Coordinates of C-alpha atoms and ligand atoms in Angstrom, one line a residue:
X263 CA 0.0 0.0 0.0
X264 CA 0.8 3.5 -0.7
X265 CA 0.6 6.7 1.3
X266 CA -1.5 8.1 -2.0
X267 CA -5.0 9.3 -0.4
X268 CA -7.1 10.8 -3.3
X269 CA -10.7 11.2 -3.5
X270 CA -13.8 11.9 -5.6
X271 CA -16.5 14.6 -3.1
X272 CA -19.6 15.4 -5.4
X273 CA -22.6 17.1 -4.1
X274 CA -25.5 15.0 -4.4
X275 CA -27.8 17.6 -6.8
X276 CA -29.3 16.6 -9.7
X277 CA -28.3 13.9 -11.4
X278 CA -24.6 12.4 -12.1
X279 CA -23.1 13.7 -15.4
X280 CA -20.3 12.8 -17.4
X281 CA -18.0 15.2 -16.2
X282 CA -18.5 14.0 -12.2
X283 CA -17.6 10.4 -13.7
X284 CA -14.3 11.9 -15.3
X285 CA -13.0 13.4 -12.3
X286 CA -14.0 10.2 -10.2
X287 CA -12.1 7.7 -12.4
X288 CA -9.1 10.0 -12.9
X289 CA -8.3 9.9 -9.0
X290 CA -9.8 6.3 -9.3
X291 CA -7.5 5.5 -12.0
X292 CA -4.3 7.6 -10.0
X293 CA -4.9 5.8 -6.7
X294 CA -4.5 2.3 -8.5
X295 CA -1.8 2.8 -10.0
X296 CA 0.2 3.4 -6.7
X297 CA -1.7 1.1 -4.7
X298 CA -2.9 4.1 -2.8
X299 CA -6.2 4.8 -1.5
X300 CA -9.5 6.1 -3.3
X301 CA -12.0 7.9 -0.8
X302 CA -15.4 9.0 -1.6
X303 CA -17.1 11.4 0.6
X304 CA -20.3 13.4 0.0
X305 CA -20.5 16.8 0.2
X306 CA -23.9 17.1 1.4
X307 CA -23.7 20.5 3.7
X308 CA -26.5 22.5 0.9
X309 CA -29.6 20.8 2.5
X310 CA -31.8 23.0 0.2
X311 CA -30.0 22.0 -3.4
X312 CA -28.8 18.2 -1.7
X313 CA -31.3 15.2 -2.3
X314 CA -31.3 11.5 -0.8
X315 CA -32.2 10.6 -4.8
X316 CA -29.2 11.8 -5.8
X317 CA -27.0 11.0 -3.7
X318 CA -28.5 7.2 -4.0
X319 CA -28.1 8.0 -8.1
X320 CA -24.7 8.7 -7.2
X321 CA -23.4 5.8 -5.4
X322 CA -25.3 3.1 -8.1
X323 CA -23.7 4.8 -10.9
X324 CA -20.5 4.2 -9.5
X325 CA -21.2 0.7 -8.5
X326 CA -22.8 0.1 -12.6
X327 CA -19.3 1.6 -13.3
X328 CA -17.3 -0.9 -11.3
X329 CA -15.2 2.5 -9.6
X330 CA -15.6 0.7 -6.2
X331 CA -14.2 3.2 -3.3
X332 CA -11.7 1.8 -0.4
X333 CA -13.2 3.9 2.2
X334 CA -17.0 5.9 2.3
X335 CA -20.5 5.6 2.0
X336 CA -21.8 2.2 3.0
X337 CA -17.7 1.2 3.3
X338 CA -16.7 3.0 6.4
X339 CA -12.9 3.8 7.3
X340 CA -11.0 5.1 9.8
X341 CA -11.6 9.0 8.4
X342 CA -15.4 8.5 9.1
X343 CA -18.4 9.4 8.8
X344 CA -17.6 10.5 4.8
X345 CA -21.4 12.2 4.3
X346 CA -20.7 15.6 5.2
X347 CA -24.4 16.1 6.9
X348 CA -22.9 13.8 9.8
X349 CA -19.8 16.2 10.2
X350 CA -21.8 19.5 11.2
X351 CA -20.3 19.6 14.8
X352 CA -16.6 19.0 13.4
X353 CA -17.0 21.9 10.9
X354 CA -18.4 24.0 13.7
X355 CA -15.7 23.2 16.4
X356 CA -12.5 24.1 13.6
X357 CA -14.5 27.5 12.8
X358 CA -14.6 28.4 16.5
X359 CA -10.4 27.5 16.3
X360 CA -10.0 29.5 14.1
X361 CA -12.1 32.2 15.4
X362 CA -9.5 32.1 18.7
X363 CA -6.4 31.8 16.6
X364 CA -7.4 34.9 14.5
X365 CA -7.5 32.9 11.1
X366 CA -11.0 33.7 10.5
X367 CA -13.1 36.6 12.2
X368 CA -17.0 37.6 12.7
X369 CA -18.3 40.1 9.7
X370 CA -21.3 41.9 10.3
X371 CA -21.4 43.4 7.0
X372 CA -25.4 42.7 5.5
X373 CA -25.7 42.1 1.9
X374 CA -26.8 45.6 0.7
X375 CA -23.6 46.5 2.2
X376 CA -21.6 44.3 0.2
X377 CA -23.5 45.6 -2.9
X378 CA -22.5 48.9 -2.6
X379 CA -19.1 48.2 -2.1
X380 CA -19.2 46.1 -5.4
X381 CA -20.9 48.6 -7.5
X382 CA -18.2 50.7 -5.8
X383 CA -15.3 49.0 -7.2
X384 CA -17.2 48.2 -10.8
X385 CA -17.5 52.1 -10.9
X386 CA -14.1 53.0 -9.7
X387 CA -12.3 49.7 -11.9
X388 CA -10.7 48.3 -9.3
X389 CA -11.4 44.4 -8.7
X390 CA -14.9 43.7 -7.1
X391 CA -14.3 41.7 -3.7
X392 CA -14.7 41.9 0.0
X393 CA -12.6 44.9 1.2
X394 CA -11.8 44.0 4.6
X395 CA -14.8 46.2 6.3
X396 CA -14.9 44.3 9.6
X397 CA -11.4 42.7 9.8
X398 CA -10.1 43.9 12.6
X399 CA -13.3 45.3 14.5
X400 CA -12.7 46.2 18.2
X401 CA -14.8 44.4 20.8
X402 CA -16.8 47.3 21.3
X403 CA -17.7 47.5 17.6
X404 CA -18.7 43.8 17.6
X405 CA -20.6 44.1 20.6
X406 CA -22.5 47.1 19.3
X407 CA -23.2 45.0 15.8
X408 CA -24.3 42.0 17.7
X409 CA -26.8 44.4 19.8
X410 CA -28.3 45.7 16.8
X411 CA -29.6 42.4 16.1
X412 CA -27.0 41.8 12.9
X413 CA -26.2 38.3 11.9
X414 CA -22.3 37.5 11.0
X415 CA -20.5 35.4 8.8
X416 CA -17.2 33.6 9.5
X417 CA -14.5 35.1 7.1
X418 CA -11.0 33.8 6.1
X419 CA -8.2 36.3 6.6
X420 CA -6.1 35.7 3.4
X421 CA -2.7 36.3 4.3
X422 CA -1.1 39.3 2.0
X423 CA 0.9 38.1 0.0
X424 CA 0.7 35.8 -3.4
X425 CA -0.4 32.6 -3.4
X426 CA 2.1 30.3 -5.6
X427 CA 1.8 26.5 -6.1
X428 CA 2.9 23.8 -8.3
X429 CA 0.0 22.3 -10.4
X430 CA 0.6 18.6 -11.0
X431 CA -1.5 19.3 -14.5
X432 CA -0.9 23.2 -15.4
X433 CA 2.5 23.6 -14.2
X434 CA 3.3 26.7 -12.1
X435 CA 0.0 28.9 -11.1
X436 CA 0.1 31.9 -9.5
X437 CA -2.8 34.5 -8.0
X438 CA -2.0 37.6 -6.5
X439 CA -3.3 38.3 -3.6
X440 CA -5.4 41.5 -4.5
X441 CA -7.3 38.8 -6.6
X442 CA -8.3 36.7 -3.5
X443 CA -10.8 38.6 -0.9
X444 CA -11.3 37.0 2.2
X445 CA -14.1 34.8 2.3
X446 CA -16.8 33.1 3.8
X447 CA -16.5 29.9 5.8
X448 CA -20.1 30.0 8.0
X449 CA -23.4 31.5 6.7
X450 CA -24.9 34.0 9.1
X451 CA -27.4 31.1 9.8
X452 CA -24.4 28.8 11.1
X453 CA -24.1 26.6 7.5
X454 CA -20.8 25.7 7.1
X455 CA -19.8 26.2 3.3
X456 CA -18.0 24.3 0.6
X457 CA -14.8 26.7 0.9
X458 CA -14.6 25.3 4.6
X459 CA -15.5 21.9 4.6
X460 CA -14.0 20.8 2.0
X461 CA -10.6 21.6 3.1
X462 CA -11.1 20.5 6.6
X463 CA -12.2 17.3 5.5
X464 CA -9.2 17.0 2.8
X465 CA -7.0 17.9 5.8
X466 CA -8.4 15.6 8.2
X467 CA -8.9 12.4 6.0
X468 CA -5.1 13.0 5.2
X469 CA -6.0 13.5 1.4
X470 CA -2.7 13.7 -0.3
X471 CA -3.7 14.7 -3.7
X472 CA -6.5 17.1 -5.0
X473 CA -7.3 16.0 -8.4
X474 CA -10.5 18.0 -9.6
X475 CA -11.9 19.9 -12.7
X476 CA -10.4 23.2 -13.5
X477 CA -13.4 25.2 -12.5
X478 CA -12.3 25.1 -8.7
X479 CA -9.0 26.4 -9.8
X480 CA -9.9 29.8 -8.5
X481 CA -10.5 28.1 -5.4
X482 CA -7.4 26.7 -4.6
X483 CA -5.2 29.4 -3.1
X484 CA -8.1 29.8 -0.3
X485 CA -7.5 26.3 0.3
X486 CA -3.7 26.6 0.4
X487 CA -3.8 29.3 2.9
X488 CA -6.6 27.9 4.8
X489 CA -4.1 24.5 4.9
X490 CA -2.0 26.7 6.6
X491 CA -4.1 27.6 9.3
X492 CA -5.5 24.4 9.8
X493 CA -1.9 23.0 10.6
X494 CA -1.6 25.7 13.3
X495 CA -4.8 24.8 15.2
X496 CA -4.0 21.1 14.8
X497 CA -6.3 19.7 12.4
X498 CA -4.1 19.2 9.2
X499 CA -0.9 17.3 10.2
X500 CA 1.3 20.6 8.2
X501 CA 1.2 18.7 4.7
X502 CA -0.8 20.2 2.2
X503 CA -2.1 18.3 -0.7
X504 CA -1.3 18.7 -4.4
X505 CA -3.5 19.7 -6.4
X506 CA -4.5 18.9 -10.1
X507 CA -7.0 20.1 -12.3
X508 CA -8.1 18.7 -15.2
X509 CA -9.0 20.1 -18.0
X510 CA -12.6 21.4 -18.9
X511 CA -14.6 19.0 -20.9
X512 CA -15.9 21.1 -24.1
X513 CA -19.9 20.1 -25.7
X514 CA -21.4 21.6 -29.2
X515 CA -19.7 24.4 -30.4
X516 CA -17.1 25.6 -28.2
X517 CA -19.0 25.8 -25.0
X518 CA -18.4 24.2 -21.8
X519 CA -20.4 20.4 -21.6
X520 CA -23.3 21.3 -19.3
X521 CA -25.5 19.5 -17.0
X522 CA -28.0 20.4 -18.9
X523 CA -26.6 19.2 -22.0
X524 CA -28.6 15.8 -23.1
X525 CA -25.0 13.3 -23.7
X526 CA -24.0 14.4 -20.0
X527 CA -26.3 12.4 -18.6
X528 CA -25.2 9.2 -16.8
X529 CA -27.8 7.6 -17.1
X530 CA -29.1 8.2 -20.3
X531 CA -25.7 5.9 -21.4
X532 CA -26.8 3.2 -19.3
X533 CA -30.5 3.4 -20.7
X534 CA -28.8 3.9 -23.8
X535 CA -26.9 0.2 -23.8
X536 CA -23.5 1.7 -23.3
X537 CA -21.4 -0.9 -21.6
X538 CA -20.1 0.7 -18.5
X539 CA -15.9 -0.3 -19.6
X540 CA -16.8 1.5 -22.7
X541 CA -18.4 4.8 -21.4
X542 CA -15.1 4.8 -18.7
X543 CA -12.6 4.0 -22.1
X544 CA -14.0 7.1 -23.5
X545 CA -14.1 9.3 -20.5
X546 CA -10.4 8.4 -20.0
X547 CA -9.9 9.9 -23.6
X548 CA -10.7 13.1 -22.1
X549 CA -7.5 14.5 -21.7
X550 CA -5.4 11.8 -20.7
X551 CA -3.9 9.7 -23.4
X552 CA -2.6 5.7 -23.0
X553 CA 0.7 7.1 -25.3
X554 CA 1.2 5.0 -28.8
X555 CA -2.3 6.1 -29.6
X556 CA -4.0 3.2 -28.0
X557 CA -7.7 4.2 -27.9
X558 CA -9.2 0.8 -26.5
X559 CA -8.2 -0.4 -22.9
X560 CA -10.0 -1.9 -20.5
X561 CA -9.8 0.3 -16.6
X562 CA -7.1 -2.0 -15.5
X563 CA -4.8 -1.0 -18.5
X564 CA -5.7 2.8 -17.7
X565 CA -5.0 1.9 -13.8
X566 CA -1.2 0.7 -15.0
X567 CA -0.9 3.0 -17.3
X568 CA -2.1 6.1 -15.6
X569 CA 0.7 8.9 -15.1
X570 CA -0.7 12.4 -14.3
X571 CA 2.1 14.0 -16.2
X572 CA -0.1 12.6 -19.0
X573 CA -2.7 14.6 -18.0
X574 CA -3.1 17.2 -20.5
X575 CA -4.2 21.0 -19.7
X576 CA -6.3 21.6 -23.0
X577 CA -9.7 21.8 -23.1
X578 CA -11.3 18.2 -24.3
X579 CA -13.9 17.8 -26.1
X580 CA -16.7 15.5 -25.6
X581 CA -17.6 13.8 -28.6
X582 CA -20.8 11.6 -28.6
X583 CA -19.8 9.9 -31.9
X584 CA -17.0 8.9 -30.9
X585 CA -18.2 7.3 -27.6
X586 CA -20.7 5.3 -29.5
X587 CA -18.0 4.3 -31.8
X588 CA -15.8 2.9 -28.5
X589 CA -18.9 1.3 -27.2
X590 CA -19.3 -0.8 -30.6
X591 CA -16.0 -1.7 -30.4
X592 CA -16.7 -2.9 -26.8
X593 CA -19.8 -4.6 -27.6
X594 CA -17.4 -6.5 -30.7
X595 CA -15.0 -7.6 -27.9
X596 CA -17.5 -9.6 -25.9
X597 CA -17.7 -13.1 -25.7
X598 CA -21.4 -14.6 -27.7
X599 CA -22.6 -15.6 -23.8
X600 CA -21.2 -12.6 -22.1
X601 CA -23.7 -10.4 -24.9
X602 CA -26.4 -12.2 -24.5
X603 CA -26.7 -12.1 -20.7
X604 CA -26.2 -8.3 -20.9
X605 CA -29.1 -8.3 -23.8
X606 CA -31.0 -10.3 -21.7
X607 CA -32.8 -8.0 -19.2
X608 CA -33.7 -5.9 -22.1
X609 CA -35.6 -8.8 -24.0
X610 CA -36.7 -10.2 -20.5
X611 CA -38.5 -6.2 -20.0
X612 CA -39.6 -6.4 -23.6
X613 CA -41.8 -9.1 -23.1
X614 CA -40.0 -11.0 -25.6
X615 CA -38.0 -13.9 -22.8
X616 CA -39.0 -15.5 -19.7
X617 CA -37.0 -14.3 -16.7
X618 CA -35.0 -16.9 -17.0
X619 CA -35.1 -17.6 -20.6
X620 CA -36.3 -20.9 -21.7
X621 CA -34.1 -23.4 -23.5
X622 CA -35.1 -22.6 -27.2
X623 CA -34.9 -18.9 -26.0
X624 CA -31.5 -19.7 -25.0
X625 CA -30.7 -21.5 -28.2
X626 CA -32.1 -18.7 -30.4
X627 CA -30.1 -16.7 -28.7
X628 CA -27.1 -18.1 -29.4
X629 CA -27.4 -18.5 -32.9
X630 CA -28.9 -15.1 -33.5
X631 CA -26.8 -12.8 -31.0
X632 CA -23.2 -13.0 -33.3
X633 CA -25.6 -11.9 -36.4
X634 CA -25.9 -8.7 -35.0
X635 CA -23.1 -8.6 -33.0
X636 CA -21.2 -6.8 -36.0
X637 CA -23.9 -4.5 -36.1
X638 CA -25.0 -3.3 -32.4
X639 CA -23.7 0.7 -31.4
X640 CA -25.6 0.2 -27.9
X641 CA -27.7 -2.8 -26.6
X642 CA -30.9 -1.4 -26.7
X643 CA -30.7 -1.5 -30.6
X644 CA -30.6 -5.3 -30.0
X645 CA -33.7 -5.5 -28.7
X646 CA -35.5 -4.4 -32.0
X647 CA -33.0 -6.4 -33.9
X648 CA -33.5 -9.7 -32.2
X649 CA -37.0 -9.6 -31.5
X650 CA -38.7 -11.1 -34.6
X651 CA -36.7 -14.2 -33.9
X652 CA -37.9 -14.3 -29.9
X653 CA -42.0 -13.5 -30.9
X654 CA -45.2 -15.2 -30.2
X655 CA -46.6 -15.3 -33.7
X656 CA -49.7 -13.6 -33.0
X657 CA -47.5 -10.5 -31.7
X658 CA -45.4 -10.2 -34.7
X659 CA -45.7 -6.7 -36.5
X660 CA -44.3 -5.1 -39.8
X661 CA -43.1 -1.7 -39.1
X662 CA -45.5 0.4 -40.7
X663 CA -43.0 2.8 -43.0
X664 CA -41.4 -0.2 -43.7
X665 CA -44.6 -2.3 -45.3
X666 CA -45.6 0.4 -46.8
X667 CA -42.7 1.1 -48.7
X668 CA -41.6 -2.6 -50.0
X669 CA -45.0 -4.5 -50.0
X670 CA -46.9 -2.9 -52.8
X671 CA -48.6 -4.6 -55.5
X672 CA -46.0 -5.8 -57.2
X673 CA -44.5 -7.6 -54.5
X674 CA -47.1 -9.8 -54.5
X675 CA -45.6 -11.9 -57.4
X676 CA -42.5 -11.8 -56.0
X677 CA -44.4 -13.3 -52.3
X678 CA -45.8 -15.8 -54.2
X679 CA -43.0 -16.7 -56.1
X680 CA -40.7 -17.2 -52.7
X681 CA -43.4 -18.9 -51.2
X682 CA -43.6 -22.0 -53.7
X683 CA -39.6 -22.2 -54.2
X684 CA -39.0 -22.5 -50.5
X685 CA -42.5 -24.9 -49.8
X686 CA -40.5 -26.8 -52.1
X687 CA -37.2 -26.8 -50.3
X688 CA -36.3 -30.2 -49.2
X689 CA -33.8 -29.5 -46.8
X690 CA -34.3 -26.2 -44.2
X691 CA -30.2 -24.6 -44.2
X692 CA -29.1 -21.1 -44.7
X693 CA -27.5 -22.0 -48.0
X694 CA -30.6 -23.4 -49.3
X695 CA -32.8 -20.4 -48.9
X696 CA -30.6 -18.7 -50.4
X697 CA -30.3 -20.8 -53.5
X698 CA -33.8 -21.3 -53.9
X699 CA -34.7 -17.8 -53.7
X700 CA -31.9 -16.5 -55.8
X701 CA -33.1 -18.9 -58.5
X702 CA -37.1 -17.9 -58.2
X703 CA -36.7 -14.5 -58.1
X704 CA -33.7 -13.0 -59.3
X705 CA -33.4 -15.6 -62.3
X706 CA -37.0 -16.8 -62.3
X707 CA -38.4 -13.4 -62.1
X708 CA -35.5 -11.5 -63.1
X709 CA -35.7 -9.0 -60.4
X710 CA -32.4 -7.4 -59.4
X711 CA -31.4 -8.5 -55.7
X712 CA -32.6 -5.4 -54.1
X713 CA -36.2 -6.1 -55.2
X714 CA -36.0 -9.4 -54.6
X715 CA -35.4 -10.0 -51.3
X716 CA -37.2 -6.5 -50.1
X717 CA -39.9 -8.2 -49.9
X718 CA -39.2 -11.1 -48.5
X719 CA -37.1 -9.7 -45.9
X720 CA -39.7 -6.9 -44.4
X721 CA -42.6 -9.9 -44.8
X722 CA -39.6 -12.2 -42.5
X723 CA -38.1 -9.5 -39.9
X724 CA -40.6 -6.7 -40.2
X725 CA -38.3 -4.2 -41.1
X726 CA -35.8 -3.0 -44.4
X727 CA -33.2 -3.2 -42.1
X728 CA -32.3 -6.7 -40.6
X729 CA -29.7 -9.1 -39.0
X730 CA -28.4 -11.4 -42.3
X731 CA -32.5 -12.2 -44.2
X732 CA -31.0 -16.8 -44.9
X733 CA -29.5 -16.9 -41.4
X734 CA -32.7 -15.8 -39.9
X735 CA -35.0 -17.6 -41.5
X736 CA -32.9 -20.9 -40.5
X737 CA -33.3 -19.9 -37.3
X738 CA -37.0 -19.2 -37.4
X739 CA -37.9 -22.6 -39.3
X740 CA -39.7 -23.4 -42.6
X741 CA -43.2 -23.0 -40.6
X742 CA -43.1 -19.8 -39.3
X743 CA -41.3 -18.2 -41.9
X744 CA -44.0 -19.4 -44.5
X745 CA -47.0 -18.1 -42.5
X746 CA -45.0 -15.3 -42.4
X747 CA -44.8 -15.0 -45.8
X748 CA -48.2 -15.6 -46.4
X749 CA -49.7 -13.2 -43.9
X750 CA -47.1 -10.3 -45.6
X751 CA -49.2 -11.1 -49.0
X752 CA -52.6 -10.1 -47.4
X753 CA -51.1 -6.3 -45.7
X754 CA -51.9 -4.6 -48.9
Ligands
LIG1257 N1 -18.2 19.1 -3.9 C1 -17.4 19.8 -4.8 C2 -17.9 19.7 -6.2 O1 -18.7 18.8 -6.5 C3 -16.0 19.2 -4.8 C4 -15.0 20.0 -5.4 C5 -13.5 19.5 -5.2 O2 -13.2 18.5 -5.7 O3 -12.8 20.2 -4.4 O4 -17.7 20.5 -7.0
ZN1258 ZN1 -17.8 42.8 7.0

C-alpha cells in the first residue's frame, strides 16, 4: 500500500453527469496505479439543493461503473463518517479555532452592504471583492453590531501576500493576492460552506492529492492558505495536498459540456446500452492519453498506465460519436454468452423472454446474437434487432413505413414466387434459402437482388433493415417463416 489518499466529493444535486464520472475515475485510476487509497465522501452541507435521490443515483452509478471506493459511504474507514451532513459539529468546532487563533473573524457586514461596495469598485475599476470592512473590528464595535440584532459570517483572513503552487496538470499557477478577498466559511445562519469543509475534511482524512476539474482552480489558493491555518490549530498534520485540475470538458460548439446538455447524462448511457468499460474507455480519452495512440483499454490497462504527467491542460472535447464508436468496439469484444446475458434483461422487459429464458430462447439466442453482434452501437438497438426471432406469432408486426414502402402490389408476385420455391425446399439450411430464392426471383423473375429480397425480408423480420435475411430464417424454421410470408401477402 501507498501513502497516496485521493478522493472523488460530489454534491449529491441533480443527477450524475459525465463530467463528475471523469473526475471520479481519474483519482480512481491515480490511486490504483500506486496502490494508494480512493476515498469517496459526500459533500452534502447545501440541504436546500442536496437530495437522498441523488445521492442514492450517485453511489449506483458508480457501482454500474465498477469505480468501487476503499473507504465511504456504505464502506466505512478510519476517516469517518464520509457524508458531510454527519460532520456539522466537526465543521463548527474548527471554525470556533480558528475564530480564537485569529485565522478567520466575525463580519457583520449585510448584503446591501456588500452591494455597494461592489458597484463601488465596478464604478471606480478596481477588482470587485470583499474589502476587509470588519477585519479587525474592536470588541466594542462587535458588541455594538451583535446588539443591533445583525447576523455575521465567519470570514478567512487571506494572508497578504501571493499565493504560488505547483500544479501537477498546469505547471506553475500563480494568483495575487489582491485577486483573493477574504471569504466566507459559515453563513450567518451557522451553515458551514464548501470553501470550509472541503478543506477541513481533505486535511483531516489525510488527502494527499487534490485531483478536480479546472473550475475550482480559482478556489485553490483559499485552500492553500486555509491549509495553513488548519496545521496551526491542529487539524491538518502541516502537509498540504497537491493539487491537479483537469482540463474542462468542451460540448457543441465551443461551450463548456453542461449538466444540462442531453449526452452528460449518466444515465441516459446506461438506458442507452453503453457498456459501462466503454463509457469509462471514452471518458479516459478526455485529456489523458494511454501514449502509442491506444484508444481501447480496459480500466485496469488505464489503472497501469495512468501517469498524471499525461494529464493534458487543453480543453477536451466530448464527442458523442466517438463514444458510441468505442462502445461498438466494446460490444465487438464480448464473448457470444457474455452479450447475450447483458441483452438479456432488455428482452426479458420487452416481453420478448421469460426471466430466465427458456431453453429454445437460449438457443435462439445463441445463434442469433453473433448476427448482430457486428452491427449493435448500444444494446438497446438489440432488442429491435432480435426480437422477430424471440416472438409469439400472434404478436409479430411489420413496421408500418417499412410495409408500406416494400409490399406494394408488385411484391405480390414476387411473395408468391418465394413462397412456392421455398414450400418446395427439401432441406431447411441457410445455403438453401438462399439458392432457392436466388433462382425464383432474381433468375425466375428477373428481379435485381434489391427487389427481390425487399420483400421477402420486411414480410420475415418486419423491417428493411435486418440481422443477415438466410441466417434468420434458419433460425425461425420453414413454418413460421412461410405463415409469415403468407400473412405479408394479405397487408396490402
Ligand atoms: N463538492 C465539490 C464539487 O462537487 C468538490 C470539489 C472539489 O473536488 O474540491 O464541485
Ligand atoms: Zn464585514
Amino acid at each position: 500500500m501507498s501513502d497516496v489518499r485521493v478522493r472523488f466529493c460530489p454534491s449529491p444535486t441533480g443527477n450524475p453527469h459525465v463530467g463528475m464520472v471523469r473526475t471520479a475515475l481519474f483519482n480512481w485510476a491515480f490511486a490504483r496505479h500506486v496502490g494508494g487509497t480512493f476515498v469517496f465522501r459526500i459533500e452534502d452541507t447545501d440541504s436546500a439543493r442536496d437530495s437522498e435521490e441523488s445521492y442514492d443515483a450517485l453511489l449506483d452509478s458508480l457501482r454500474w461503473l465498477g469505480l468501487t471506493w476503499d473507504e465511504g459511504p456504505e464502506v466505512g474507514g478510519p476517516y469517518g463518517p464520509y457524508r458531510q451532513s454527519q460532520r456539522l459539529d466537526i465543521y463548527a468546532d474548527v471554525a470556533a479555532k480558528l475564530l480564537d487563533g485569529g485565522f478567520a473573524y466575525r463580519c457583520y457586514c449585510t448584503a446591501e452592504e456588500l452591494d455597494a461596495q461592489r458597484e463601488l469598485a465596478k464604478k471606480e475599476n478596481r477588482a470587485p471583492g470583499y474589502e476587509g470592512t470588519c477585519r479587525d473590528l474592536t470588541a466594542d464595535q462587535r458588541n455594538a453590531f451583535e446588539a443591533e440584532g445583525r447576523a455575521s459570517v465567519v470570514r478567512f483572513r487571506m494572508p497578504d501576500r501571493d499565493c504560488t503552487w505547483n500544479d501537477l496538470v498546469r505547471g506553475e499557477v500563480t494568483f495575487g493576492h489582491e485577486h483573493v478577498p477574504d471569504y466566507v466559511l459559515v453563513r450567518g445562519n451557522g451553515e458551514p460552506l464548501y470553501t470550509l469543509v472541503n478543506p477541513v475534511d481533505d486535511a483531516m482524512m489525510r488527502i494527499t492529492h487534490v485531483l478536480r476539474g479546472e473550475d475550482l482552480l480559482s478556489s485553490t489558493p483559499r485552500q492553500i492558505a486555509l491549509y495553513e491555518a488548519l496545521a496551526a490549530i491542529g487539524v491538518s498534520d502541516g502537509t498540504t495536498p497537491l493539487f491537479g485540475h483537469l482540463p474542462y470538458v468542451m460540448g457543441e460548439g465551443n461551450r463548456k459540456l453542461s449538466k444540462r446538455d442531453p449526452e452528460s447524462a449518466l444515465l441516459m448511457y446506461r438506458e442507452e446500452g453503453y457498456l459501462p468499460e466503454a463509457l469509462l474507455n471514452y471518458l479516459a480519452l478526455l485529456g489523458w492519453s494511454m501514449g502509442d495512440d491506444q484508444e481501447f483499454f480496459s480500466m485496469e490497462q488505464m489503472a497501469a498506465a495512468f501517469q498524471i504527467d499525461r494529464v493534458s491542460a487543453n480543453p477536451a472535447r466530448f464527442d458523442l460519436k466517438k463514444c458510441t464508436s468505442i462502445n461498438g468496439d466494446w460490444i465487438r469484444s464480448l464473448s457470444v454468452d457474455d452479450l447475450i446475458a447483458r441483452i438479456m434483461p432488455r428482452l426479458a422487459d420487452a416481453g420478448l423472454v421469460s426471466n430466465p429464458p427458456s431453453v429454445d430462447q437460449q438457443a435462439i439466442l445463441k445463434e442469433a446474437v453473433p448476427l448482430i453482434q457486428e452491427r449493435l452501437e448500444n444494446l438497446k438497438q438489440a432488442v429491435g434487432m432480435v426480437g422477430f426471432l424471440l416472438v409469439q406469432p400472434e404478436e409479430f408486426t411489420l413496421e408500418e413505413a417499412d410495409a408500406k414502402a416494400v409490399l406494394g402490389e408488385d411484391a405480390d408476385e414476387t411473395l408468391a414466387a418465394a413462397i412456392t420455391a421455398l414450400e418446395a425446399l427439401p432441406e431447411w439450411s441457410t445455403d438453401a434459402i438462399h439458392e432457392a430464392l436466388k433462382s425464383a426471383l432474381v433468375e425466375g423473375l428477373g428481379l435485381k437482388p434489391k427487389f427481390a429480397f425487399g420483400p421477402v425480408r420486411v414480410a420475415i423480420t418486419g423491417r428493411r433493415i435486418s440481422p443477415p435475411l438466410f441466417e434468420s430464417m434458419e433460425i425461425l424454421g420453414r413454418d413460421v417463416s412461410l405463415a409469415r410470408l403468407n400473412s405479408a401477402r394479405s397487408v396490402r
